[in-house]
Short mmCIF file of C-alpha atoms and ligand atoms in Angstrom, two decimals:
data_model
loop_
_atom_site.label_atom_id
_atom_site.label_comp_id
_atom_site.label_asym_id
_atom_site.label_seq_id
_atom_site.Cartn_x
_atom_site.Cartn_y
_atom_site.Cartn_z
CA UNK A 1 0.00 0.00 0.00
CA UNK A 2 1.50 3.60 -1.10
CA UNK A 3 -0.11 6.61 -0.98
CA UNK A 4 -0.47 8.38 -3.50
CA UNK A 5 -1.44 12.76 -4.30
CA UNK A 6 -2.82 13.41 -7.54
CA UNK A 7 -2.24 17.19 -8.47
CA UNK A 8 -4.90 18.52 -10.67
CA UNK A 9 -2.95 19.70 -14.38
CA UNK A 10 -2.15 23.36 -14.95
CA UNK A 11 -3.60 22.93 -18.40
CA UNK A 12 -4.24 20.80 -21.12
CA UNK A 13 -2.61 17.68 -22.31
CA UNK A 14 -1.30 16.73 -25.69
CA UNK A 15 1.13 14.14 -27.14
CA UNK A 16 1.39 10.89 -28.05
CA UNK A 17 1.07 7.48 -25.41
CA UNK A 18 1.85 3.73 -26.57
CA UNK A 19 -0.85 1.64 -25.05
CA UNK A 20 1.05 -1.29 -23.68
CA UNK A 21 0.04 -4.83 -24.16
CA UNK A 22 -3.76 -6.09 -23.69
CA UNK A 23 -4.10 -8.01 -20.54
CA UNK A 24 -6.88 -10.75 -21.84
CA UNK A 25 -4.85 -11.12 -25.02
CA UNK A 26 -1.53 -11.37 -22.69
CA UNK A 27 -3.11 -14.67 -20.15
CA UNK A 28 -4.48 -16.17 -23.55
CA UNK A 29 -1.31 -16.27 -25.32
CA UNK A 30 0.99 -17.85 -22.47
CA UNK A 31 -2.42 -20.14 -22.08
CA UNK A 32 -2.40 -21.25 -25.57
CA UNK A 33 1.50 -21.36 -26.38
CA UNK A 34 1.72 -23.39 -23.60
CA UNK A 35 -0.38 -25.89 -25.26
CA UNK A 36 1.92 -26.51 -28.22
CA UNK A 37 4.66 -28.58 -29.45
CA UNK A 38 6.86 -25.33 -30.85
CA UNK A 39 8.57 -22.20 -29.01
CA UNK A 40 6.12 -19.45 -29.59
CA UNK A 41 6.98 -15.94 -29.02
CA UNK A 42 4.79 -13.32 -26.97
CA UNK A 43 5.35 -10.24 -28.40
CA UNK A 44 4.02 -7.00 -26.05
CA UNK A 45 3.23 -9.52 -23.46
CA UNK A 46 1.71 -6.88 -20.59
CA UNK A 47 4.22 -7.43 -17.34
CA UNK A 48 1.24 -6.88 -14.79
CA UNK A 49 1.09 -8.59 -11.94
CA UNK A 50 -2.21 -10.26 -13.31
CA UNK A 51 -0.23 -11.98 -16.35
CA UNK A 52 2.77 -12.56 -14.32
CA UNK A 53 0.30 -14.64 -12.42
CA UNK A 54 -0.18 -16.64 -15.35
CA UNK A 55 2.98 -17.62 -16.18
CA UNK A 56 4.18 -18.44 -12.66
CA UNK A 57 0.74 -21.20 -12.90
CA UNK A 58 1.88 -22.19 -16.14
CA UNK A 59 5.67 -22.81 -15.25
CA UNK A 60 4.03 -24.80 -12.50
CA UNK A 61 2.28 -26.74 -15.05
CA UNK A 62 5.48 -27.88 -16.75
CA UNK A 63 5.86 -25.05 -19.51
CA UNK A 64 9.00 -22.80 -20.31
CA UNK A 65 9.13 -19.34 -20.36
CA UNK A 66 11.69 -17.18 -21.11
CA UNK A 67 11.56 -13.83 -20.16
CA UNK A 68 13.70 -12.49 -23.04
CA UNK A 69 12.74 -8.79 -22.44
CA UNK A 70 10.26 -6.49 -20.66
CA UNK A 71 7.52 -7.31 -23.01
CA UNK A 72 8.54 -10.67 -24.72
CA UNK A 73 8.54 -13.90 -23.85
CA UNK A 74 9.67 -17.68 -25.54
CA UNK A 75 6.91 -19.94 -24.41
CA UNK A 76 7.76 -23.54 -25.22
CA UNK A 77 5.03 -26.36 -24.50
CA UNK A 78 4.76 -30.05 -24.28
CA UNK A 79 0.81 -30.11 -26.23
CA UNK A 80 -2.31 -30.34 -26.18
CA UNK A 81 -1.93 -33.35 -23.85
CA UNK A 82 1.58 -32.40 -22.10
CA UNK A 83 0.67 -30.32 -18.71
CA UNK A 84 1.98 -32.07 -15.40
CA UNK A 85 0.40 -31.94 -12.52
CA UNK A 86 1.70 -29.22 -10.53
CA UNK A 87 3.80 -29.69 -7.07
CA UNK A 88 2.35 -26.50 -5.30
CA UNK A 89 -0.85 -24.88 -5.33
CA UNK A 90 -1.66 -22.71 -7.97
CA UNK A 91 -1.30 -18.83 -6.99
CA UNK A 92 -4.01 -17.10 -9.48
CA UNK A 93 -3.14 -14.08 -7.30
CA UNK A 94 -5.58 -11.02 -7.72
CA UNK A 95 -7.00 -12.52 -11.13
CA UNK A 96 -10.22 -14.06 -12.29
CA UNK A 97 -9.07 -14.67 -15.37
CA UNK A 98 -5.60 -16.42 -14.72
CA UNK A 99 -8.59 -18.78 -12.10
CA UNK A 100 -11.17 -19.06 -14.02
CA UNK A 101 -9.34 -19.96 -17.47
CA UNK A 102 -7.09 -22.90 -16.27
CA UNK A 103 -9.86 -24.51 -13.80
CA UNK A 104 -11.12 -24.96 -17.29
CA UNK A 105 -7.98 -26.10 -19.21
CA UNK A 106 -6.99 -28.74 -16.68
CA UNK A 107 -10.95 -29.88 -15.67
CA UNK A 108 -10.63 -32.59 -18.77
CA UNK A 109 -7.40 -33.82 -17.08
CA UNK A 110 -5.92 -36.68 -15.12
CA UNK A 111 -4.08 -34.39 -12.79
CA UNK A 112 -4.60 -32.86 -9.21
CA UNK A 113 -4.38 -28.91 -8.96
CA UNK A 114 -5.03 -26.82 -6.45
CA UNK A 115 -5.32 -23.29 -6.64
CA UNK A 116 -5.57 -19.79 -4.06
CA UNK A 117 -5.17 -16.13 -4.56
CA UNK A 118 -5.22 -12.94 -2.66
CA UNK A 119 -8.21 -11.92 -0.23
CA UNK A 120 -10.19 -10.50 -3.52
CA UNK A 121 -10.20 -13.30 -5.50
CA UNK A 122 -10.90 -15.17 -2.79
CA UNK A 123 -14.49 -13.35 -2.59
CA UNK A 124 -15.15 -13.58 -6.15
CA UNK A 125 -17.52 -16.10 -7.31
CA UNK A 126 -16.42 -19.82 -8.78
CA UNK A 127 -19.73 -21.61 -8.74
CA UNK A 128 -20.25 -20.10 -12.17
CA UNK A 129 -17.43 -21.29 -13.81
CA UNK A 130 -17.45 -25.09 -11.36
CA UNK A 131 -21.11 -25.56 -12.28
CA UNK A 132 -20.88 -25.76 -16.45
CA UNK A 133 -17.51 -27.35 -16.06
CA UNK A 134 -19.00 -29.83 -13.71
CA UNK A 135 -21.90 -30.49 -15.68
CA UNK A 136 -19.33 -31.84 -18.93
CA UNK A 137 -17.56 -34.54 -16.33
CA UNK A 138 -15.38 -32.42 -14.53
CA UNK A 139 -14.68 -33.10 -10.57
CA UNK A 140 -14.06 -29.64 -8.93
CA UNK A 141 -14.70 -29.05 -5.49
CA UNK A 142 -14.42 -25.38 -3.59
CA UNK A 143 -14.74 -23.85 -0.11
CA UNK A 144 -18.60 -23.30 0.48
CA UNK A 145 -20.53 -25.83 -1.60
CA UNK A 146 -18.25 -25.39 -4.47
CA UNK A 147 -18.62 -21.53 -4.69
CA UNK A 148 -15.26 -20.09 -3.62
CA UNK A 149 -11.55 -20.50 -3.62
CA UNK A 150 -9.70 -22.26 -2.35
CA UNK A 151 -10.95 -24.67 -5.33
CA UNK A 152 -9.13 -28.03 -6.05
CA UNK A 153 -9.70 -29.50 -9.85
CA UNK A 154 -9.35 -33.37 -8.90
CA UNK A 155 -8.39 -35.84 -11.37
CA UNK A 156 -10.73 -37.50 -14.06
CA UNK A 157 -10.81 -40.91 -15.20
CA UNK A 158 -13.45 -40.46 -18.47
CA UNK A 159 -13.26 -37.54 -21.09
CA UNK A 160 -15.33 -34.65 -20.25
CA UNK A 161 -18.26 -34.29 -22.76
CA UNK A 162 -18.89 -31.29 -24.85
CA UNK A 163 -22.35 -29.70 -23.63
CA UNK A 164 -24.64 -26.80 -24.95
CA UNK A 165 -24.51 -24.42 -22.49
CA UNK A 166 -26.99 -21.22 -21.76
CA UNK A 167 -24.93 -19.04 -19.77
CA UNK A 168 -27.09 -16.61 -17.49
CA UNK A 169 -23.86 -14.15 -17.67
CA UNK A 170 -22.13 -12.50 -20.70
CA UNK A 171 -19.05 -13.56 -19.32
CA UNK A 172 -15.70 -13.95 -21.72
CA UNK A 173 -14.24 -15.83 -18.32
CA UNK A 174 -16.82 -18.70 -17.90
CA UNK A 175 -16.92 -18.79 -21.81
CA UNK A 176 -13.18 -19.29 -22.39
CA UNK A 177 -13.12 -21.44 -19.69
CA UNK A 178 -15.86 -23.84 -21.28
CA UNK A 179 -14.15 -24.17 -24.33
CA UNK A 180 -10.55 -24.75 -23.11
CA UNK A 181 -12.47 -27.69 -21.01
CA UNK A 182 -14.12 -28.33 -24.85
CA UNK A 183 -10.87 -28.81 -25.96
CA UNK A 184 -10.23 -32.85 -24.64
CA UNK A 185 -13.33 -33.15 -24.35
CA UNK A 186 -15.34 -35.37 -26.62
CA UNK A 187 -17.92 -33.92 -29.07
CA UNK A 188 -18.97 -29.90 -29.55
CA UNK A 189 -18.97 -27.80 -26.86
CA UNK A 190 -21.32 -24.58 -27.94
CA UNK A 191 -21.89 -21.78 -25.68
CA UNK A 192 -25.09 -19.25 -25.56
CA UNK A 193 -24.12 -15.83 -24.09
CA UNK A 194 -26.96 -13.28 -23.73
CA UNK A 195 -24.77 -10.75 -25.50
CA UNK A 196 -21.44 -11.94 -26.84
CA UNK A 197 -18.37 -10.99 -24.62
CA UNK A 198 -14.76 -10.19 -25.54
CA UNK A 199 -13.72 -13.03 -28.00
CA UNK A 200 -10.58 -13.27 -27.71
CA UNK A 201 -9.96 -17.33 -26.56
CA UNK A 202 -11.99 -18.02 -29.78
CA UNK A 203 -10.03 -15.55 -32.33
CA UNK A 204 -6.56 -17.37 -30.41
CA UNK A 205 -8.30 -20.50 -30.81
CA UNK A 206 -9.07 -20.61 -34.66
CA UNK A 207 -5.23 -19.28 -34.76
CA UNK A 208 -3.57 -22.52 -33.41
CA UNK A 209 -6.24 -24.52 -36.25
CA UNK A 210 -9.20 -25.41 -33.95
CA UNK A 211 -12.34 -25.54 -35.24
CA UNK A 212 -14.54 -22.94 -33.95
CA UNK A 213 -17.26 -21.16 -35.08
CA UNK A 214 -19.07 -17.81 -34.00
CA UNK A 215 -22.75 -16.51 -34.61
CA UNK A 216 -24.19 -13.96 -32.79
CA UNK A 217 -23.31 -14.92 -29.20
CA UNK A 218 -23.05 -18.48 -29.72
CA UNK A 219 -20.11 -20.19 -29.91
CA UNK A 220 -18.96 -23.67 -31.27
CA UNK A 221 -16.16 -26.08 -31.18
CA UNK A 222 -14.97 -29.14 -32.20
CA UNK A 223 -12.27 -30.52 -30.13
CA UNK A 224 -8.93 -31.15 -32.64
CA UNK A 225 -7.07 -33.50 -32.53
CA UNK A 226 -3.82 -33.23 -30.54
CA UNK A 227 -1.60 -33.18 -33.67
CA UNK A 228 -3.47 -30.07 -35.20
CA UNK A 229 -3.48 -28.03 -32.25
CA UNK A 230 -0.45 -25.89 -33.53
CA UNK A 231 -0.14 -22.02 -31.93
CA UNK A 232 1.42 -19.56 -34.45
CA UNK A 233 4.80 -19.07 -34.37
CA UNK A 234 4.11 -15.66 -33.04
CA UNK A 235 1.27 -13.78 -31.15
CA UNK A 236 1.19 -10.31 -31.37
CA UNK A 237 -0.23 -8.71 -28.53
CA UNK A 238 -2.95 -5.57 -28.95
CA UNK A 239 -2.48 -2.42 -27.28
CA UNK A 240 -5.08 -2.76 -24.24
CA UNK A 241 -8.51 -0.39 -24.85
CA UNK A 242 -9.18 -0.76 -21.07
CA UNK A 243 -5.66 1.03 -20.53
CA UNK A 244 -6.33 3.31 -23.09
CA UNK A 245 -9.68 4.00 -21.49
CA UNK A 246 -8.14 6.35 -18.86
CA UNK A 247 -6.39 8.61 -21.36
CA UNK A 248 -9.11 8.94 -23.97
CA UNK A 249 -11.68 10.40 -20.50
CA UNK A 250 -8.61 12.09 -19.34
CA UNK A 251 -8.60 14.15 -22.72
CA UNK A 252 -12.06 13.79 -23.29
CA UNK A 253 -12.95 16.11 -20.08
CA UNK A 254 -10.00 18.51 -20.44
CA UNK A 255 -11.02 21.11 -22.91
CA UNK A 256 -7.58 22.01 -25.19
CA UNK A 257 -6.16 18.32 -25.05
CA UNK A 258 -5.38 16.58 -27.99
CA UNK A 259 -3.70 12.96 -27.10
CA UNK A 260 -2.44 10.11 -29.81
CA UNK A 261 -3.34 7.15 -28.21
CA UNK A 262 -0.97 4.46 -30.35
CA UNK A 263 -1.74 0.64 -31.13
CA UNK A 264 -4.80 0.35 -29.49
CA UNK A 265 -6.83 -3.09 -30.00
CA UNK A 266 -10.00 -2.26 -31.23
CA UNK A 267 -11.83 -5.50 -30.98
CA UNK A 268 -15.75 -5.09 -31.76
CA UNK A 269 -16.62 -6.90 -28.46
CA UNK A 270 -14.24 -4.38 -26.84
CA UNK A 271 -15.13 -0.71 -28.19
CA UNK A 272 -18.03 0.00 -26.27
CA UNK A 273 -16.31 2.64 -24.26
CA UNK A 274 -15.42 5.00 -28.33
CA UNK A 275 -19.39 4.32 -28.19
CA UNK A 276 -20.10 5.62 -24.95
CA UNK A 277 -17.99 8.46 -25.29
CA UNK A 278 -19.00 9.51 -28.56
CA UNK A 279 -22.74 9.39 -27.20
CA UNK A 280 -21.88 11.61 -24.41
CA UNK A 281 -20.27 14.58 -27.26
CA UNK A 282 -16.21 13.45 -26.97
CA UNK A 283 -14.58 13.87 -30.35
CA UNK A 284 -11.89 10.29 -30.94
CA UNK A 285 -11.30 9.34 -34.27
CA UNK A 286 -9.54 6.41 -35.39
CA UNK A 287 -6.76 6.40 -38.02
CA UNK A 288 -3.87 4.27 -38.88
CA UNK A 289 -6.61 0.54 -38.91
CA UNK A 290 -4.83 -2.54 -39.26
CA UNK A 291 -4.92 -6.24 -38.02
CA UNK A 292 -2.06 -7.94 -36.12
CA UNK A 293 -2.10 -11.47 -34.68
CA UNK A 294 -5.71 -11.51 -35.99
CA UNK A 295 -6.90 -8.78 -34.43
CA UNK A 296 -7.99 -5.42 -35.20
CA UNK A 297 -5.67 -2.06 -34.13
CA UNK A 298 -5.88 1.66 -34.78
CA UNK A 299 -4.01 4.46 -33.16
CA UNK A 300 -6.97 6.97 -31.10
CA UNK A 301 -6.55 10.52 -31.21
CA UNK A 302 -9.03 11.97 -29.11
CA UNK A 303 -9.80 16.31 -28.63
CA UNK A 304 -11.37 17.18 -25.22
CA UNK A 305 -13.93 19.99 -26.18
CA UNK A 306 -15.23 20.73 -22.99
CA UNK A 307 -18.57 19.41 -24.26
CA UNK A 308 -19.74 15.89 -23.10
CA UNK A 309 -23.30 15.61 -21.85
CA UNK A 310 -25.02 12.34 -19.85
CA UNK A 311 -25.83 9.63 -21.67
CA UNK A 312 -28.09 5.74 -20.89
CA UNK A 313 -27.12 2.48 -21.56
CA UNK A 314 -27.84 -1.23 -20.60
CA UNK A 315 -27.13 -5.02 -20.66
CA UNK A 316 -26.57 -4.68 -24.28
CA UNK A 317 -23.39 -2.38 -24.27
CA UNK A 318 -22.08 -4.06 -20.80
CA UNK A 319 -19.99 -6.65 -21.56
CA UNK A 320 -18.04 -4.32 -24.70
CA UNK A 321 -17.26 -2.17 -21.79
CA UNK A 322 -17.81 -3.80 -18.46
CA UNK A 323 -14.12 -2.80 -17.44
CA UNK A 324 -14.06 0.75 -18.06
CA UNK A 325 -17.51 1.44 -16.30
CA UNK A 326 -15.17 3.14 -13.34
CA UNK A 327 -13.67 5.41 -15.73
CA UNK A 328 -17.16 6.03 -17.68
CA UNK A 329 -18.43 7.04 -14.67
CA UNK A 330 -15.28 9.62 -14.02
CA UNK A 331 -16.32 11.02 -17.12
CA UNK A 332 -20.17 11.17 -16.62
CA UNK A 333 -18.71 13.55 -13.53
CA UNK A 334 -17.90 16.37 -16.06
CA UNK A 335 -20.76 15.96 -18.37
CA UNK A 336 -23.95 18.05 -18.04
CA UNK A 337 -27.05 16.42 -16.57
CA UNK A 338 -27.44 12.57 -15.92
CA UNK A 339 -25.59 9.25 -17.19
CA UNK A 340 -27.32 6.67 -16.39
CA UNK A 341 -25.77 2.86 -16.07
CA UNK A 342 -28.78 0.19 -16.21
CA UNK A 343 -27.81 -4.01 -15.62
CA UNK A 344 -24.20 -3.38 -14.16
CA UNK A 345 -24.59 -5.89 -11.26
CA UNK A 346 -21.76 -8.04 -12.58
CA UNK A 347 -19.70 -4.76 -11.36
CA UNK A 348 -20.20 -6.38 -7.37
CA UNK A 349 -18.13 -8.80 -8.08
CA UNK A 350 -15.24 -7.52 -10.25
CA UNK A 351 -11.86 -7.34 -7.72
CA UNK A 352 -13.90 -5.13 -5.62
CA UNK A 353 -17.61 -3.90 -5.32
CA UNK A 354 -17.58 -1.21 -7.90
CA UNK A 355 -20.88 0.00 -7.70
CA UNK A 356 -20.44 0.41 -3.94
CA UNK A 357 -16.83 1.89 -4.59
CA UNK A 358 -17.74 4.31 -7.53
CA UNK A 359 -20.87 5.36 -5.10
CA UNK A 360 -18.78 6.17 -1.59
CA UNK A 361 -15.67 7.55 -3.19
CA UNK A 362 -17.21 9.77 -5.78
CA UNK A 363 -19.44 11.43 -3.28
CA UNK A 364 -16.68 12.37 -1.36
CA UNK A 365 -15.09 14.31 -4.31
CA UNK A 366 -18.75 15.16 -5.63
CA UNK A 367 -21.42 15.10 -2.68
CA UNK A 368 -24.65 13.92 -4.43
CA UNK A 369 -23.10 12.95 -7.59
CA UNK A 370 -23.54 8.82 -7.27
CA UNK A 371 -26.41 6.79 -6.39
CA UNK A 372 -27.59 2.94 -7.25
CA UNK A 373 -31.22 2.19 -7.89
CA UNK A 374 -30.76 -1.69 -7.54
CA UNK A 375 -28.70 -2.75 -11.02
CA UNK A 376 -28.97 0.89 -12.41
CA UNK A 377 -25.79 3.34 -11.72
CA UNK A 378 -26.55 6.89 -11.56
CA UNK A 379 -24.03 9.65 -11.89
CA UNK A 380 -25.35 13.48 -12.01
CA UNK A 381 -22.44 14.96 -13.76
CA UNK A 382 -21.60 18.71 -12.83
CA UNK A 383 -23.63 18.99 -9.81
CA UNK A 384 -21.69 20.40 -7.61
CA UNK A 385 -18.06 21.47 -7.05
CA UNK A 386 -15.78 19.03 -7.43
CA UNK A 387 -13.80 19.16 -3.55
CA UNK A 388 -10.33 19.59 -3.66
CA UNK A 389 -7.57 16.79 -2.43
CA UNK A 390 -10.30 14.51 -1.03
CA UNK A 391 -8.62 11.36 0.36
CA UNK A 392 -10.51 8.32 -1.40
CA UNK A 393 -10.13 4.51 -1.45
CA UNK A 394 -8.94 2.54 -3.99
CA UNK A 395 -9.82 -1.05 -2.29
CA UNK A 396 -6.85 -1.99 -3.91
CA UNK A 397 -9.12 -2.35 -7.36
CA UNK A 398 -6.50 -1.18 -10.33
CA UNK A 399 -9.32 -0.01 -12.02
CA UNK A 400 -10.72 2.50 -9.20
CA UNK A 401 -7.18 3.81 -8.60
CA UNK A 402 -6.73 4.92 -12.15
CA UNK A 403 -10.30 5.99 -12.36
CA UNK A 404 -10.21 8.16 -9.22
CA UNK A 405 -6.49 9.67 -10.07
CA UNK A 406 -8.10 10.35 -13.46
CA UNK A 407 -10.87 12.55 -11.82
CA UNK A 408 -8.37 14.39 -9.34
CA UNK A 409 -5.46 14.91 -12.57
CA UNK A 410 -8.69 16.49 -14.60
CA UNK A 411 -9.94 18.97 -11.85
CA UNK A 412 -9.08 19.31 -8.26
CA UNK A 413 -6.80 16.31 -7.07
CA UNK A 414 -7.63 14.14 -4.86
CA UNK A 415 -5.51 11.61 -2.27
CA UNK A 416 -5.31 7.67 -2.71
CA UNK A 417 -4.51 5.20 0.03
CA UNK A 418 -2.95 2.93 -2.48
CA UNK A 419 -1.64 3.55 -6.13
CA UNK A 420 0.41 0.34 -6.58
CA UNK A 421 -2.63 -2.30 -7.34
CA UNK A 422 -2.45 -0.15 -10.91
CA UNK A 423 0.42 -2.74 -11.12
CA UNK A 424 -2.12 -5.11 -11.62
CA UNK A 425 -2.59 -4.11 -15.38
CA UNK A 426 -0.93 -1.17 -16.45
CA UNK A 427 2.22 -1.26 -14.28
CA UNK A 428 3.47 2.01 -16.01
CA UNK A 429 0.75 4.10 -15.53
CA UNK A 430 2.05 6.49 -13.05
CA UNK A 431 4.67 7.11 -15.72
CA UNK A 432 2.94 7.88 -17.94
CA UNK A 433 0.61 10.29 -15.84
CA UNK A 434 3.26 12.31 -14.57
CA UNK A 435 4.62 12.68 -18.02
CA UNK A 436 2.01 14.60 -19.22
C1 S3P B 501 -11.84 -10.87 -18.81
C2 S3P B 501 -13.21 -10.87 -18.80
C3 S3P B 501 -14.01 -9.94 -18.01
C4 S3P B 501 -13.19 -8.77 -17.53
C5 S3P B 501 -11.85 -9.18 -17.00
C6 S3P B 501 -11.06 -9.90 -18.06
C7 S3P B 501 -11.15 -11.89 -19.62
O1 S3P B 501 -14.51 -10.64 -16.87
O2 S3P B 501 -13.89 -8.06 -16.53
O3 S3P B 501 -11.10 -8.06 -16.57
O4 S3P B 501 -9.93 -11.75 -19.84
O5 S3P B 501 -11.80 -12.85 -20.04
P1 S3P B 501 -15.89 -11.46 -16.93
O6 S3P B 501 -15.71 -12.56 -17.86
O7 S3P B 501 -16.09 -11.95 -15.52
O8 S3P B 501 -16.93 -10.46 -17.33
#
């Protein structure tokens, strides 16, 4: 824990930042590398904590990684087939993703694994992920009826079997980790989202020659065989939009700024904050389109004009944003009249309660300006002063800290009890702040 004092900018901001290395794209690559026969390189792996947590599990799990820079790493696997079974429990840390992901890539296996991670993580929910796994063969038992960490995947002695699965969340984690159990398991595994979320395990996926198919938010695949399963040679890593996300409100609010916002994945099921934005009046173009590694890129240049206004939005939007509603919000506190959040309840259980933490800390720096009305998230932008150097709480969430010291940088500062969970994801934020 660090403190941390955010002084409000003198002026404007302007320039150019490289968006470092998406963090879903990061876990998948290691994931997926790990899985094949041939070195494959990680290019702009992200060195958060969250990814790091990845590849200590998956050095556990009998794969080599080579650190050969700050942002690259050699990952050499054994296959489809060539895990071991682990000698310590599993450390997913502070991430759902690093958790959720391999419960599902070692369910179909004839290995023991335990796993824990920090006091967050340890609150976050399991059952959702245990209960589809469980119903395709899987035996995975948790603290609390199966709901919680610490969770043990116990050995199988049959195949898992490929189900059709309605999930009641749009959720990319209990998704990817259905079809990395879909991988050994025998027949299709198809999964029914209510609206699809971020696809990245299925664009990796059809990468290393699986067969998997995508319409609307349903998802389908055939398990390969272990020969075919081949990762590229390469996997080029996206710029991270949620990273990115702080910079384009930071501008976005600050009337003058003009900020180049370089190699930024743009990913349809990942956009929805350029959406949001543009709703609320903020001017962000996209130039410079390409794909790498599959996936889509552009370089953001967004022009604060002093001009945003509320907006609305629901369950449709959520999961293309779902981890920049913290930093929506900061933005929704400079825009005229109301934005107004409906169906964000999956935002209790991210690493902290961010309804409850947008709600207490933002009325500290705004009185009045945040209220819940059950799923819905209120914020009524510009109605009041914003108080200067308020002490707030990050609850060690990455995404709060960078959310709140976004606020405070814009306007009137503020104070944060901890700014080193931004390590989480974007370990070089602070940097990149103060560089301004
Ligand atoms: C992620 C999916 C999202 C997101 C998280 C990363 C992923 O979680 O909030 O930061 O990499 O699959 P959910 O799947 O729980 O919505």
């Amino acid at each position: 824990m660090n403190n941390k004092k955010i002084h409000p900018f003198a002026e404007s901001i302007g320039g150019t930042v490289r968006i470092p290395g998406d963090k879903s794209v990061s876990h998948r690559a290691v994931m997926l590398a790990a899985l094949g026969n041939q070195s494959v390189t990680v290019k702009n792996f992200l060195r958060g904590a969250d990814c790091l947590s990845t590849v200590n599990c998956m050095r556990a799990l009998g794969a080599n990684i080579e650190e050969i820079s700050a942002d690259e790493l050699i990952v050499t696997g054994k296959g489809l087939n060539g895990l071991t079974e682990p000698t310590e429990i599993l450390n997913a840390g502070n991430s759902g993703t690093t958790l959720r992901l391999l419960m599902g890539l070692l369910s179909p296996r004839r290995m023991f694994a335990a796993f824990c991670g920090d006091a967050s993580l340890t609150k976050r929910p399991m059952a959702r992920v245990i209960q589809p796994l469980s119903l395709m063969g899987a035996k995975i038992v948790g603290r609390a009826g199966n709901k919680f960490l610490p969770v043990a995947v116990t050995p199988v002695t049959q195949n898992l079997t490929g189900i059709t699965y309605d999930s009641p969340v749009a959720s990319a984690q209990v998704k990817s980790a259905i079809l990395l159990a879909g991988l050994l398991a025998e027949g299709e595994t198809t999964v029914n989202e209510p609206y699809l979320s971020r696809n990245h395990t299925e664009k990796m996926l059809a990468a290393c020659g699986v067969d998997i198919r995508q319409t609307g938010s349903t998802t389908v695949l055939s398990p390969p065989a272990a020969r075919d399963f081949a990762p590229p040679s390469v996997f080029e890593v996206p710029g991270d939009i949620s990273s990115a996300a702080y910079w384009l409100v930071l501008a976005a609010v600050m009337k003058g700024s003009r900020l180049t916002l370089k190699n930024t994945g743009v990913n349809e099921t990942r956009t929805g904050i350029i959406d949001v934005l543009r709703s609320m009046g903020a001017d962000i173009t996209l130039t410079n389109k390409r794909q790498s590694g599959g996936e889509p890129l552009a370089d953001l240049i967004v022009t604060g004009n002093g001009n945003l206004h509320g907006t609305a939005f629901g369950a449709e939007i959520v999961p293309r944003l779902i981890d920049e509603i913290p930093v929506i919000a900061a933005a929704a506190l400079f825009a005229d009249g109301d934005t107004v959040m409906r169906e964000v309840s999956e935002l209790r259980v991210k690493e902290t309660d961010r309804l409850q933490a947008i709600i207490d800390e933002f009325n500290k720096i705004m009185p009045g300006s945040a209220v819940a009305d059950g799923d819905t998230l209120i914020i009524h932008g510009r109605c009041g002063e914003f108080l200067p150097n308020i002490p707030v709480k990050t609850y060690g969430d990455h995404r709060m800290a960078m959310a709140l010291a976004v606020i405070g940088a814009a306007k009137a500062g503020v104070c944060l009890d901890d700014a080193s969970c931004v390590d989480i994801s974007y370990p070089t934020f602070w940097n990149t702040l103060e560089g301004f």
